[in-house]
Amino acid sequence: MRRYLAAEPPSRSGVRLVGRILLWIATAIAVLAVALVAGIYLFFHESVAAVRAHSADAKAAQKFLAPPPPGHAAIALVIGYDHRANEAATQPSRSDTVMLLRADPSTKTVSMLSFPRDMIVNVHCPGQSTFVGKINSAYSACGSKGTLQTVRDLIGLPINYLITVNFRGFKQIVNRLGGVWIDVDRRYFNNNAGLSPSFGYATINLQPGYQLLTGGSALDYVRYRHTDSDLFRVARQQQFVKAMKYQLAHDFSITSIPSIIGALTKNVEVGVGGGGELSGRTVLSYVLFAYHLPSGHFIQTQLQGLTGYSDLRTDSSNIQAAVQQWESPDVSAGKVANAVALGNKVHTTTPKPAETTITVLNGNGVVGSAGNAAYALSQRGYHMVSPPPNATGNAPSFKYFHSTVYWNPHVKRSQAAAQSVAKLFAPSDVKRVTAPVAPLGNGAMLVVVVGQTFTGSILPAPPVQVPQKREPAQVTSNPYDTAGPLRAVEKRVGFRLMAPTVIESSSAPDRLKPLYAYRIQDKNRAVRLVFRTAGGAYWGIEETNWPDAPVLSDRSFRHNLGGREFEFHYNGPKLHMVVLRQGDVSYWVVNSLLDNISNETMIAIAKGLRPVTAKK
């Protein structure tokens, strides 16, 4: 037998006290969470209200917008304007940025098309006679409605949203977002110290390399035009928009929405077609749409054939080709171009017109629409199939706004064929055939339902974007001592550096800043090599031990070449960047702003990278 003193049970008052404390903590956390969510919700909706069209200019232009078609591609016109500090208040503002954005939920793409401000066009001002002038003169003459009308006439398509950005507030927007990571292609320097403000070019002082640009520097970069042309300015502006997408994907969280929206208030106005107002739901849907875009689905389109310097001109056929490419972005272009550049067999998934069977139905109620479309398709070599004998030739309804191309899941390659045919009816939609439509197709691979946007004729076949055969790489053995300067900074950056054994054949190291070593982020370092081609394009090699830079998230393909892993980043059919990874260190071969360097040349330069010091 053992005698012991039993421990007293805890008092019920103590248990109750602990329970009350835990309850208080849980209640406090719940209250704080509810308050946080409510605060975010309230701030979000108040901020959305603040960016709705409210100025006389935006409200006047909003009347000329078309209603956004639910579930279909939407088009937004972005106008960036400014009023310079040295100008009188009565002097009209200028539009330095005229950019079209198209978001398409069916193809999960966002495509951009910019018009240089000095491009000569027919300028339309409502209530005034049309005149020939620079596209930015439309804004000076009659505000946003003039630019909207001018661009709408230029592209021949309705515009659903108007986004005006005040460049005076651009700095605030970028700063509120914490800056934007931009790959600066070269040294930018212009000093206006002591010169009259009317000299015309802003002071700028930027080093080359991938870096975080805050408000003033970002504005200087996207507006710079001192030693190059409007074509490069347009490319930098599109690069900035794309960088914003990378940053959104890299740093996005629900709690960041108020900061994103709050940064836009007072500096941005958004007009919506159809007489409605911008809603929080619409804003959130587009933010999430951009966030979830697949790699390679944010596409830059460039206008070709521009000539001149202060007055830029191009043939109308070049504008039509650019609009068609922008309106029907080919997300498979990078895949095909990549296969061609590597010398691999190209597997064509799109059947030829003679292999494509199509039934055309009337979905707009206009007599003869289906017949006209069927005849035009037959002239292009497509094999037409008549509707069933007991059918009227009409779609289940006449409420189709866009033409729709339905593909038959029981026929191989029908989806690829639908994507190709849809480009002839743009704006159009591509869908899997539905139960009401399927019987009317009479077994055809595709069913085309012509909608209200069909004008009686189909568009020309899209221009071929992808190279048809592999071209020799335009490289030469590197005759310059790039290894020496790299070796001199290698110890300082703390990781192995590589030098190119071959470079683009007309290139030489930039005279102004051929090499720049710098701190890129926190404790991470970077080195940038800058080369200039004979044609005045700048390309470079970035080397860094920052493994998760935002721009690296948009990889298109990965390949093992010669025992080393390379990542390819395409912009449409153009190879914009090749990345060689070795542990946490990456080496980027970066194309010019206009992607002037061929795909084969980019790959050859990347494969030619070699360490400047032997491995110990």
XYZ file of C-alpha atoms in Angstrom:
616
model
C 0.000 0.000 0.000
C 1.290 3.503 -0.915
C 0.166 6.746 0.619
C 0.235 9.970 -1.478
C -1.416 13.341 -1.709
C -3.629 13.681 -4.773
C -3.357 16.935 -6.776
C -6.299 19.221 -6.427
C -8.420 19.553 -9.540
C -8.291 22.978 -11.193
C -10.905 25.290 -9.927
C -13.907 25.768 -12.154
C -13.395 29.495 -11.936
C -9.906 29.053 -13.472
C -11.267 26.950 -16.300
C -13.979 29.503 -16.917
C -11.352 32.288 -16.983
C -9.190 30.497 -19.565
C -12.293 29.757 -21.617
C -13.372 33.389 -21.504
C -9.885 34.554 -22.565
C -9.888 32.153 -25.540
C -13.393 33.274 -26.451
C -12.357 36.922 -26.273
C -9.318 36.231 -28.495
C -11.405 34.295 -31.024
C -14.061 37.010 -31.026
C -11.448 39.734 -31.463
C -9.846 37.878 -34.376
C -13.257 37.363 -35.989
C -14.179 41.024 -35.542
C -10.842 42.136 -36.989
C -11.236 39.753 -39.939
C -14.754 40.977 -40.654
C -13.620 44.594 -40.328
C -10.685 43.942 -42.677
C -12.859 42.278 -45.304
C -15.538 44.962 -44.948
C -12.916 47.685 -45.182
C -11.375 46.153 -48.300
C -14.829 45.726 -49.845
C -15.843 49.291 -49.075
C -12.516 50.755 -50.211
C -12.582 48.651 -53.377
C -16.038 49.827 -54.417
C -15.318 53.433 -53.503
C -12.118 53.289 -55.552
C -13.930 51.766 -58.535
C -16.443 54.598 -58.335
C -13.545 57.081 -58.382
C -12.209 55.807 -61.733
C -15.567 55.885 -63.500
C -15.845 58.466 -66.249
C -16.517 61.762 -64.462
C -14.813 64.523 -66.462
C -16.648 66.316 -69.263
C -14.104 64.896 -71.738
C -14.551 61.252 -70.707
C -18.352 61.544 -70.470
C -18.550 63.038 -73.963
C -16.384 60.252 -75.412
C -18.278 57.524 -73.567
C -21.315 58.153 -75.779
C -19.383 56.801 -78.776
C -18.502 53.463 -77.141
C -20.276 50.225 -78.028
C -21.745 48.037 -75.253
C -19.308 45.296 -74.106
C -20.647 41.983 -75.478
C -21.133 39.587 -72.500
C -18.838 36.568 -72.702
C -17.132 37.834 -75.855
C -13.889 39.631 -76.651
C -13.837 43.252 -75.520
C -11.750 46.127 -76.891
C -10.384 49.010 -74.843
C -8.719 52.174 -76.132
C -6.019 53.526 -73.814
C -5.145 57.216 -74.174
C -2.165 58.561 -72.249
C -2.185 62.363 -72.187
C -0.213 65.192 -70.648
C -0.156 68.936 -70.247
C 3.418 70.150 -69.947
C 4.337 72.412 -67.087
C 5.872 75.077 -69.313
C 2.736 75.453 -71.454
C -0.135 77.864 -70.939
C -3.330 76.503 -69.407
C -5.170 77.321 -72.632
C -2.799 75.109 -74.648
C -4.484 71.771 -75.482
C -3.079 68.561 -74.024
C -1.330 65.948 -76.157
C -1.932 62.186 -76.344
C 1.452 60.482 -76.256
C -0.067 56.999 -75.989
C -2.744 55.533 -78.260
C -3.006 51.819 -77.502
C -5.633 49.160 -78.115
C -6.106 46.253 -75.705
C -8.228 43.248 -76.630
C -9.203 40.663 -74.022
C -10.672 37.436 -75.409
C -12.091 34.885 -72.925
C -12.514 32.205 -75.615
C -8.790 32.085 -76.479
C -7.601 33.349 -73.057
C -5.516 36.077 -74.700
C -4.762 39.756 -74.274
C -3.335 41.435 -77.353
C -1.907 44.935 -77.714
C -1.683 47.217 -80.738
C -0.211 50.731 -80.519
C -0.260 53.610 -82.967
C 2.748 55.974 -82.940
C 1.656 59.490 -82.015
C 3.286 60.923 -85.183
C 1.436 58.557 -87.540
C -0.448 60.426 -90.292
C -4.136 59.447 -90.459
C -7.571 60.813 -91.271
C -8.528 62.661 -88.082
C -12.203 62.528 -87.111
C -13.735 65.017 -84.691
C -17.491 64.661 -84.154
C -19.267 67.651 -85.669
C -16.185 68.797 -87.596
C -14.778 68.100 -91.039
C -12.279 65.256 -91.364
C -8.682 66.392 -91.850
C -5.307 64.718 -92.382
C -2.898 64.984 -89.465
C -0.921 63.141 -86.799
C -3.013 60.767 -84.743
C -2.251 62.684 -81.538
C -3.740 65.836 -83.056
C -7.193 64.235 -82.669
C -6.888 64.634 -78.899
C -5.566 68.187 -79.185
C -8.427 69.136 -81.511
C -11.399 67.619 -79.706
C -10.313 65.443 -76.787
C -10.859 61.753 -76.171
C -13.898 61.549 -78.451
C -11.709 62.651 -81.368
C -9.085 59.973 -80.678
C -11.823 57.384 -80.199
C -13.540 58.231 -83.469
C -10.233 58.365 -85.342
C -9.082 54.960 -84.087
C -12.508 53.405 -84.617
C -12.457 54.555 -88.240
C -8.884 53.285 -88.618
C -9.585 49.738 -87.422
C -13.211 49.412 -88.549
C -14.292 47.844 -85.235
C -16.440 48.976 -82.297
C -14.616 49.945 -79.089
C -16.148 48.984 -75.728
C -14.003 50.738 -73.117
C -12.115 54.013 -72.936
C -9.222 54.306 -70.471
C -7.621 57.730 -70.115
C -4.387 58.041 -68.127
C -3.053 61.358 -66.896
C 0.742 61.226 -67.204
C 1.049 63.790 -64.416
C -0.393 61.125 -62.139
C 1.549 58.281 -63.785
C 4.370 58.681 -61.243
C 1.908 58.330 -58.367
C 0.407 55.199 -59.881
C 3.781 53.486 -60.299
C 4.965 54.541 -56.856
C 1.797 53.290 -55.174
C 2.410 49.934 -56.829
C 5.938 49.898 -55.417
C 7.550 50.394 -58.824
C 7.573 48.147 -61.914
C 10.308 45.709 -62.947
C 11.493 46.634 -66.448
C 14.296 45.254 -68.600
C 16.085 48.427 -69.754
C 17.835 47.591 -73.010
C 20.625 50.190 -72.874
C 21.983 53.299 -71.192
C 19.550 56.222 -71.417
C 20.996 59.626 -70.646
C 19.901 63.128 -71.525
C 20.725 66.170 -69.390
C 18.685 69.332 -69.874
C 20.353 71.174 -67.003
C 20.657 74.884 -67.850
C 18.514 74.564 -70.968
C 15.153 76.151 -71.602
C 12.119 73.974 -70.683
C 10.942 74.395 -74.258
C 13.984 72.410 -75.446
C 11.603 69.496 -75.832
C 13.329 66.435 -74.361
C 13.096 65.404 -70.721
C 16.083 64.728 -68.520
C 16.710 60.993 -68.210
C 19.411 58.983 -66.488
C 18.931 55.203 -66.582
C 21.500 52.420 -66.468
C 20.947 49.239 -68.527
C 19.625 46.016 -67.022
C 16.566 44.487 -65.382
C 15.552 46.836 -62.585
C 12.738 48.266 -60.508
C 11.679 51.604 -61.972
C 9.793 53.988 -59.728
C 7.447 56.745 -60.908
C 9.735 59.363 -62.423
C 12.140 56.880 -64.000
C 9.307 54.777 -65.419
C 7.683 57.833 -66.990
C 11.012 58.957 -68.474
C 11.551 55.491 -69.931
C 8.152 55.014 -71.589
C 8.143 58.546 -73.033
C 11.773 58.750 -74.171
C 12.321 59.651 -77.833
C 15.542 61.656 -77.871
C 17.858 59.375 -79.861
C 15.375 56.936 -81.374
C 11.916 57.032 -82.950
C 8.258 56.626 -82.054
C 8.529 52.926 -82.965
C 10.801 52.359 -79.969
C 8.610 54.528 -77.741
C 5.610 52.356 -78.667
C 7.628 49.199 -77.934
C 8.646 50.542 -74.511
C 5.039 51.381 -73.669
C 3.880 47.889 -74.612
C 6.805 46.450 -72.640
C 5.638 48.425 -69.604
C 2.078 47.059 -69.864
C 3.433 43.515 -70.167
C 5.711 44.084 -67.170
C 2.667 45.137 -65.154
C 1.101 41.774 -65.986
C 4.228 39.916 -64.813
C 4.182 41.896 -61.602
C 0.510 41.172 -61.035
C 1.142 37.439 -61.422
C 4.245 37.621 -59.201
C 2.912 39.708 -56.293
C -0.883 39.488 -56.491
C -3.024 38.870 -53.416
C -6.574 39.806 -52.421
C -5.247 42.430 -50.021
C -3.316 44.083 -52.864
C -6.506 44.959 -54.776
C -7.165 48.173 -52.796
C -3.622 49.333 -53.499
C -3.980 48.569 -57.212
C -7.331 50.329 -57.499
C -6.365 53.118 -55.111
C -3.305 53.924 -57.201
C -5.532 54.576 -60.196
C -8.004 57.001 -58.638
C -7.833 60.651 -59.742
C -5.321 59.721 -62.474
C -7.373 57.281 -64.541
C -10.907 57.365 -65.934
C -12.698 54.373 -67.423
C -15.652 54.835 -69.747
C -17.981 51.933 -70.540
C -20.106 51.550 -73.666
C -23.864 51.202 -73.545
C -24.554 53.925 -71.017
C -23.605 51.779 -68.034
C -21.056 52.447 -65.315
C -17.887 50.602 -64.455
C -18.626 48.021 -61.754
C -16.396 46.430 -59.162
C -17.329 43.043 -60.562
C -16.067 44.056 -64.015
C -12.770 45.362 -62.638
C -12.202 42.250 -60.549
C -13.027 39.946 -63.472
C -10.398 41.596 -65.691
C -7.786 41.597 -62.899
C -8.309 37.866 -62.372
C -8.400 37.273 -66.142
C -4.954 38.895 -66.528
C -3.659 37.047 -63.475
C -4.643 33.621 -64.861
C -3.440 34.173 -68.437
C -1.422 31.175 -69.682
C 2.207 31.723 -70.633
C 2.599 33.278 -74.074
C -1.002 34.557 -74.197
C -0.146 38.257 -73.638
C 0.742 39.257 -77.177
C 2.339 42.414 -78.579
C 1.439 43.342 -82.161
C 3.657 45.691 -84.167
C 2.569 47.874 -87.050
C 4.831 47.231 -90.044
C 5.932 49.330 -93.011
C 6.149 52.720 -91.265
C 8.371 55.249 -92.995
C 9.532 58.736 -92.072
C 10.725 60.260 -88.818
C 8.626 63.185 -87.581
C 5.736 62.238 -89.892
C 5.152 58.480 -90.019
C 3.182 56.881 -92.815
C 2.256 53.350 -93.814
C 0.045 51.743 -96.420
C -3.521 50.939 -95.379
C -2.842 47.263 -96.121
C -0.226 47.239 -93.325
C -2.781 48.681 -90.901
C -5.343 46.084 -91.956
C -2.788 43.266 -91.521
C -1.791 44.508 -88.061
C -5.431 44.820 -86.953
C -6.208 41.332 -88.229
C -3.188 39.890 -86.425
C -4.116 41.770 -83.233
C -7.765 40.719 -83.459
C -6.927 37.043 -84.076
C -3.750 36.369 -82.076
C -2.168 33.045 -82.941
C -1.167 31.437 -79.639
C 0.412 28.539 -81.526
C 2.801 30.835 -83.446
C 5.521 30.487 -80.822
C 5.303 26.696 -80.873
C 5.625 26.521 -84.663
C 8.386 29.159 -84.802
C 10.261 27.307 -82.069
C 10.145 24.029 -83.990
C 11.366 25.784 -87.144
C 14.252 27.512 -85.320
C 15.428 24.236 -83.761
C 15.214 22.405 -87.076
C 12.478 20.072 -85.825
C 9.626 18.771 -87.914
C 6.646 21.089 -87.787
C 3.439 19.226 -86.963
C 0.612 21.182 -88.543
C -2.624 20.698 -86.649
C -4.750 22.927 -88.898
C -6.241 21.045 -91.874
C -6.041 22.594 -95.316
C -9.173 24.304 -96.711
C -9.860 21.361 -99.041
C -9.854 19.053 -95.993
C -12.269 21.274 -94.041
C -16.012 20.712 -94.390
C -18.285 23.609 -93.385
C -22.009 24.214 -93.060
C -23.065 27.882 -92.900
C -26.206 29.044 -91.078
C -27.911 32.425 -90.851
C -27.799 33.838 -87.332
C -28.555 37.510 -88.002
C -31.847 37.424 -89.930
C -30.395 39.232 -92.965
C -31.532 37.453 -96.120
C -28.619 36.047 -98.123
C -25.980 36.330 -95.354
C -25.367 32.594 -95.096
C -25.248 32.213 -98.885
C -22.722 35.027 -99.259
C -20.491 33.534 -96.554
C -20.723 30.031 -98.040
C -19.811 31.288 -101.508
C -16.838 33.268 -100.190
C -15.550 30.235 -98.271
C -15.910 27.985 -101.318
C -13.831 30.468 -103.315
C -11.051 30.014 -100.725
C -11.100 26.256 -101.302
C -13.242 25.120 -98.353
C -15.595 22.182 -98.918
C -19.173 23.342 -98.270
C -21.862 21.045 -96.871
C -25.562 21.952 -97.215
C -27.839 21.861 -94.163
C -30.111 18.807 -93.805
C -32.972 18.653 -96.366
C -35.625 19.509 -93.790
C -33.685 22.495 -92.363
C -34.323 26.146 -93.228
C -30.645 27.146 -93.310
C -31.168 29.320 -90.268
C -29.528 29.016 -86.862
C -31.734 28.291 -83.817
C -32.023 32.075 -83.363
C -31.222 35.367 -85.076
C -29.643 36.829 -81.919
C -25.998 36.176 -82.827
C -23.973 39.361 -82.480
C -20.543 38.000 -83.432
C -20.298 35.235 -85.995
C -19.611 31.906 -84.266
C -17.606 28.975 -85.565
C -18.661 25.686 -83.933
C -16.312 22.691 -84.064
C -17.376 19.059 -84.102
C -15.637 17.046 -81.344
C -16.195 13.833 -83.328
C -13.995 15.049 -86.212
C -10.207 15.181 -85.764
C -8.477 18.591 -85.944
C -11.836 20.384 -86.066
C -10.942 22.749 -83.206
C -7.764 23.886 -84.975
C -9.771 24.351 -88.176
C -12.316 26.463 -86.289
C -9.604 28.759 -84.931
C -8.329 29.292 -88.482
C -11.750 29.926 -90.069
C -12.776 32.280 -87.253
C -10.053 34.703 -88.373
C -11.937 35.196 -91.635
C -15.050 36.364 -89.746
C -13.406 38.446 -87.017
C -14.753 39.579 -84.670
C -15.997 36.042 -84.087
C -16.190 33.326 -81.457
C -15.068 29.702 -81.431
C -17.145 27.152 -79.525
C -17.706 23.422 -79.255
C -20.898 22.599 -81.115
C -24.032 22.735 -78.982
C -26.967 20.334 -78.984
C -29.350 22.709 -80.863
C -26.742 23.452 -83.565
C -25.219 19.988 -84.065
C -28.074 18.448 -86.135
C -28.006 21.454 -88.470
C -24.357 20.817 -89.363
C -25.209 17.688 -91.365
C -22.005 15.976 -90.180
C -19.630 18.772 -91.224
C -16.395 19.454 -89.391
C -17.488 23.049 -88.698
C -20.730 24.995 -88.469
C -20.389 28.722 -89.120
C -23.259 30.898 -87.867
C -22.992 34.390 -89.351
C -23.850 37.120 -86.852
C -24.697 40.799 -86.944
C -21.028 41.792 -87.343
C -20.822 39.934 -90.666
C -20.752 42.570 -93.422
C -21.354 40.268 -96.395
C -17.747 39.353 -97.153
C -14.985 37.516 -95.332
C -11.600 38.961 -94.460
C -8.401 38.257 -96.403
C -6.374 35.302 -95.188
C -4.185 36.414 -92.267
C -0.586 37.197 -93.180
C 1.850 34.410 -92.410
C 3.556 35.318 -89.121
C 5.708 32.250 -88.601
C 8.928 31.569 -90.561
C 8.374 28.709 -92.981
C 11.919 27.352 -92.889
C 14.960 27.473 -90.681
C 17.437 30.228 -91.511
C 21.174 30.183 -90.712
C 22.075 31.988 -87.493
C 23.577 35.417 -88.211
C 26.501 35.151 -85.786
C 30.255 35.627 -85.817
C 32.959 34.676 -83.337
C 33.123 37.342 -80.658
C 36.151 39.502 -81.555
C 35.833 41.710 -78.445
C 37.319 41.214 -75.013
C 34.060 40.833 -73.120
C 35.571 38.145 -70.875
C 38.151 40.566 -69.429
C 35.671 43.112 -67.999
C 33.426 40.284 -66.785
C 36.341 38.639 -65.004
C 37.127 41.948 -63.307
C 33.664 42.113 -61.646
C 33.069 38.388 -61.070
C 34.486 38.374 -57.543
C 32.372 41.395 -56.615
C 29.062 39.861 -57.741
C 29.801 36.522 -56.064
C 28.814 34.060 -58.806
C 30.271 32.683 -62.034
C 29.878 34.912 -65.058
C 29.660 33.858 -68.688
C 30.824 35.537 -71.881
C 29.391 35.037 -75.374
C 31.707 33.162 -77.725
C 29.532 34.309 -80.654
C 27.495 37.491 -81.158
C 25.094 38.785 -83.802
C 27.256 39.356 -86.861
C 26.807 43.139 -87.175
C 27.051 43.858 -83.448
C 29.616 45.568 -81.262
C 29.635 46.426 -77.535
C 27.732 49.627 -76.842
C 30.108 52.606 -76.706
C 28.194 54.413 -73.972
C 27.761 51.538 -71.480
C 28.937 48.092 -72.651
C 28.875 46.537 -69.148
C 27.072 47.403 -65.923
C 27.379 45.519 -62.608
C 24.789 46.382 -59.975
C 22.645 45.235 -57.045
C 19.411 43.991 -58.558
C 17.303 43.052 -55.525
C 18.154 42.834 -51.796
C 21.460 40.919 -51.642
C 21.235 39.672 -55.229
C 23.578 41.041 -57.872
C 23.448 41.329 -61.645
C 25.627 42.167 -64.632
C 24.411 43.461 -67.981
C 26.283 43.314 -71.295
C 24.921 45.666 -73.990
C 25.490 45.231 -77.738
C 24.395 47.450 -80.617
C 23.678 46.177 -84.130
C 24.576 48.030 -87.312
C 20.892 48.900 -87.664
C 20.783 50.655 -84.286
C 19.026 47.909 -82.286
C 20.244 47.079 -78.777
C 20.324 43.545 -77.400
C 22.002 42.240 -74.298
C 22.976 39.534 -71.863
C 21.737 39.712 -68.258
C 23.420 37.552 -65.593
C 22.011 37.371 -62.069
C 21.694 35.216 -58.946
C 18.084 36.334 -58.385
C 16.260 33.102 -59.282
C 12.637 34.296 -59.300
C 12.614 37.632 -61.129
C 9.026 38.349 -62.282
C 9.901 38.275 -65.986
C 11.151 34.675 -65.686
C 7.605 33.480 -64.938
C 6.489 33.760 -68.574
C 8.477 30.823 -69.972
C 7.159 29.345 -73.212
C 9.335 26.230 -73.609
C 12.228 24.401 -71.968
C 14.896 22.543 -73.957
C 18.036 20.572 -73.212
C 20.650 21.669 -75.736
C 24.126 20.192 -75.498
C 23.493 18.970 -71.952
C 22.351 22.364 -70.613
C 18.794 23.471 -69.758
C 17.491 26.524 -71.655
C 14.187 28.337 -71.261
C 12.667 30.074 -74.286
C 10.406 33.128 -73.910
C 8.425 33.947 -77.060
C 6.474 37.043 -78.034
C 4.203 35.563 -80.691
C 6.544 34.007 -83.285
C 9.541 36.095 -82.089
C 11.980 34.652 -79.562
C 12.445 37.527 -77.126
C 14.603 35.864 -74.479
C 16.624 32.684 -73.938
C 17.515 31.812 -70.329
C 20.242 29.397 -69.232
C 19.826 28.311 -65.596
C 22.558 26.851 -63.405
C 21.252 26.496 -59.861
C 20.070 29.891 -58.601
C 22.086 31.721 -61.270
C 20.523 32.523 -64.636
C 21.959 33.949 -67.840
C 19.540 35.719 -70.176
C 20.078 36.535 -73.846
C 17.583 39.358 -74.449
C 16.403 40.459 -77.889
C 15.985 44.106 -78.895
C 12.822 46.098 -78.156
C 11.580 45.358 -81.678
C 12.795 41.722 -81.613
C 15.084 42.386 -84.591
C 17.421 39.458 -83.839
C 16.270 36.217 -85.501
C 15.204 33.206 -83.458
C 18.086 31.102 -84.777
C 20.594 33.839 -83.902
C 19.232 34.151 -80.358
C 19.587 30.402 -79.797
C 23.129 30.340 -81.204
C 24.252 33.176 -78.902
C 22.772 31.430 -75.860
C 24.385 28.111 -76.751
C 27.721 29.921 -77.105
C 27.815 31.233 -73.519
C 30.916 30.017 -71.662
C 32.315 30.708 -68.144
C 34.989 33.408 -67.996
C 36.927 31.450 -65.344
C 37.575 27.742 -65.052
C 35.616 25.834 -62.406
C 37.789 25.079 -59.363
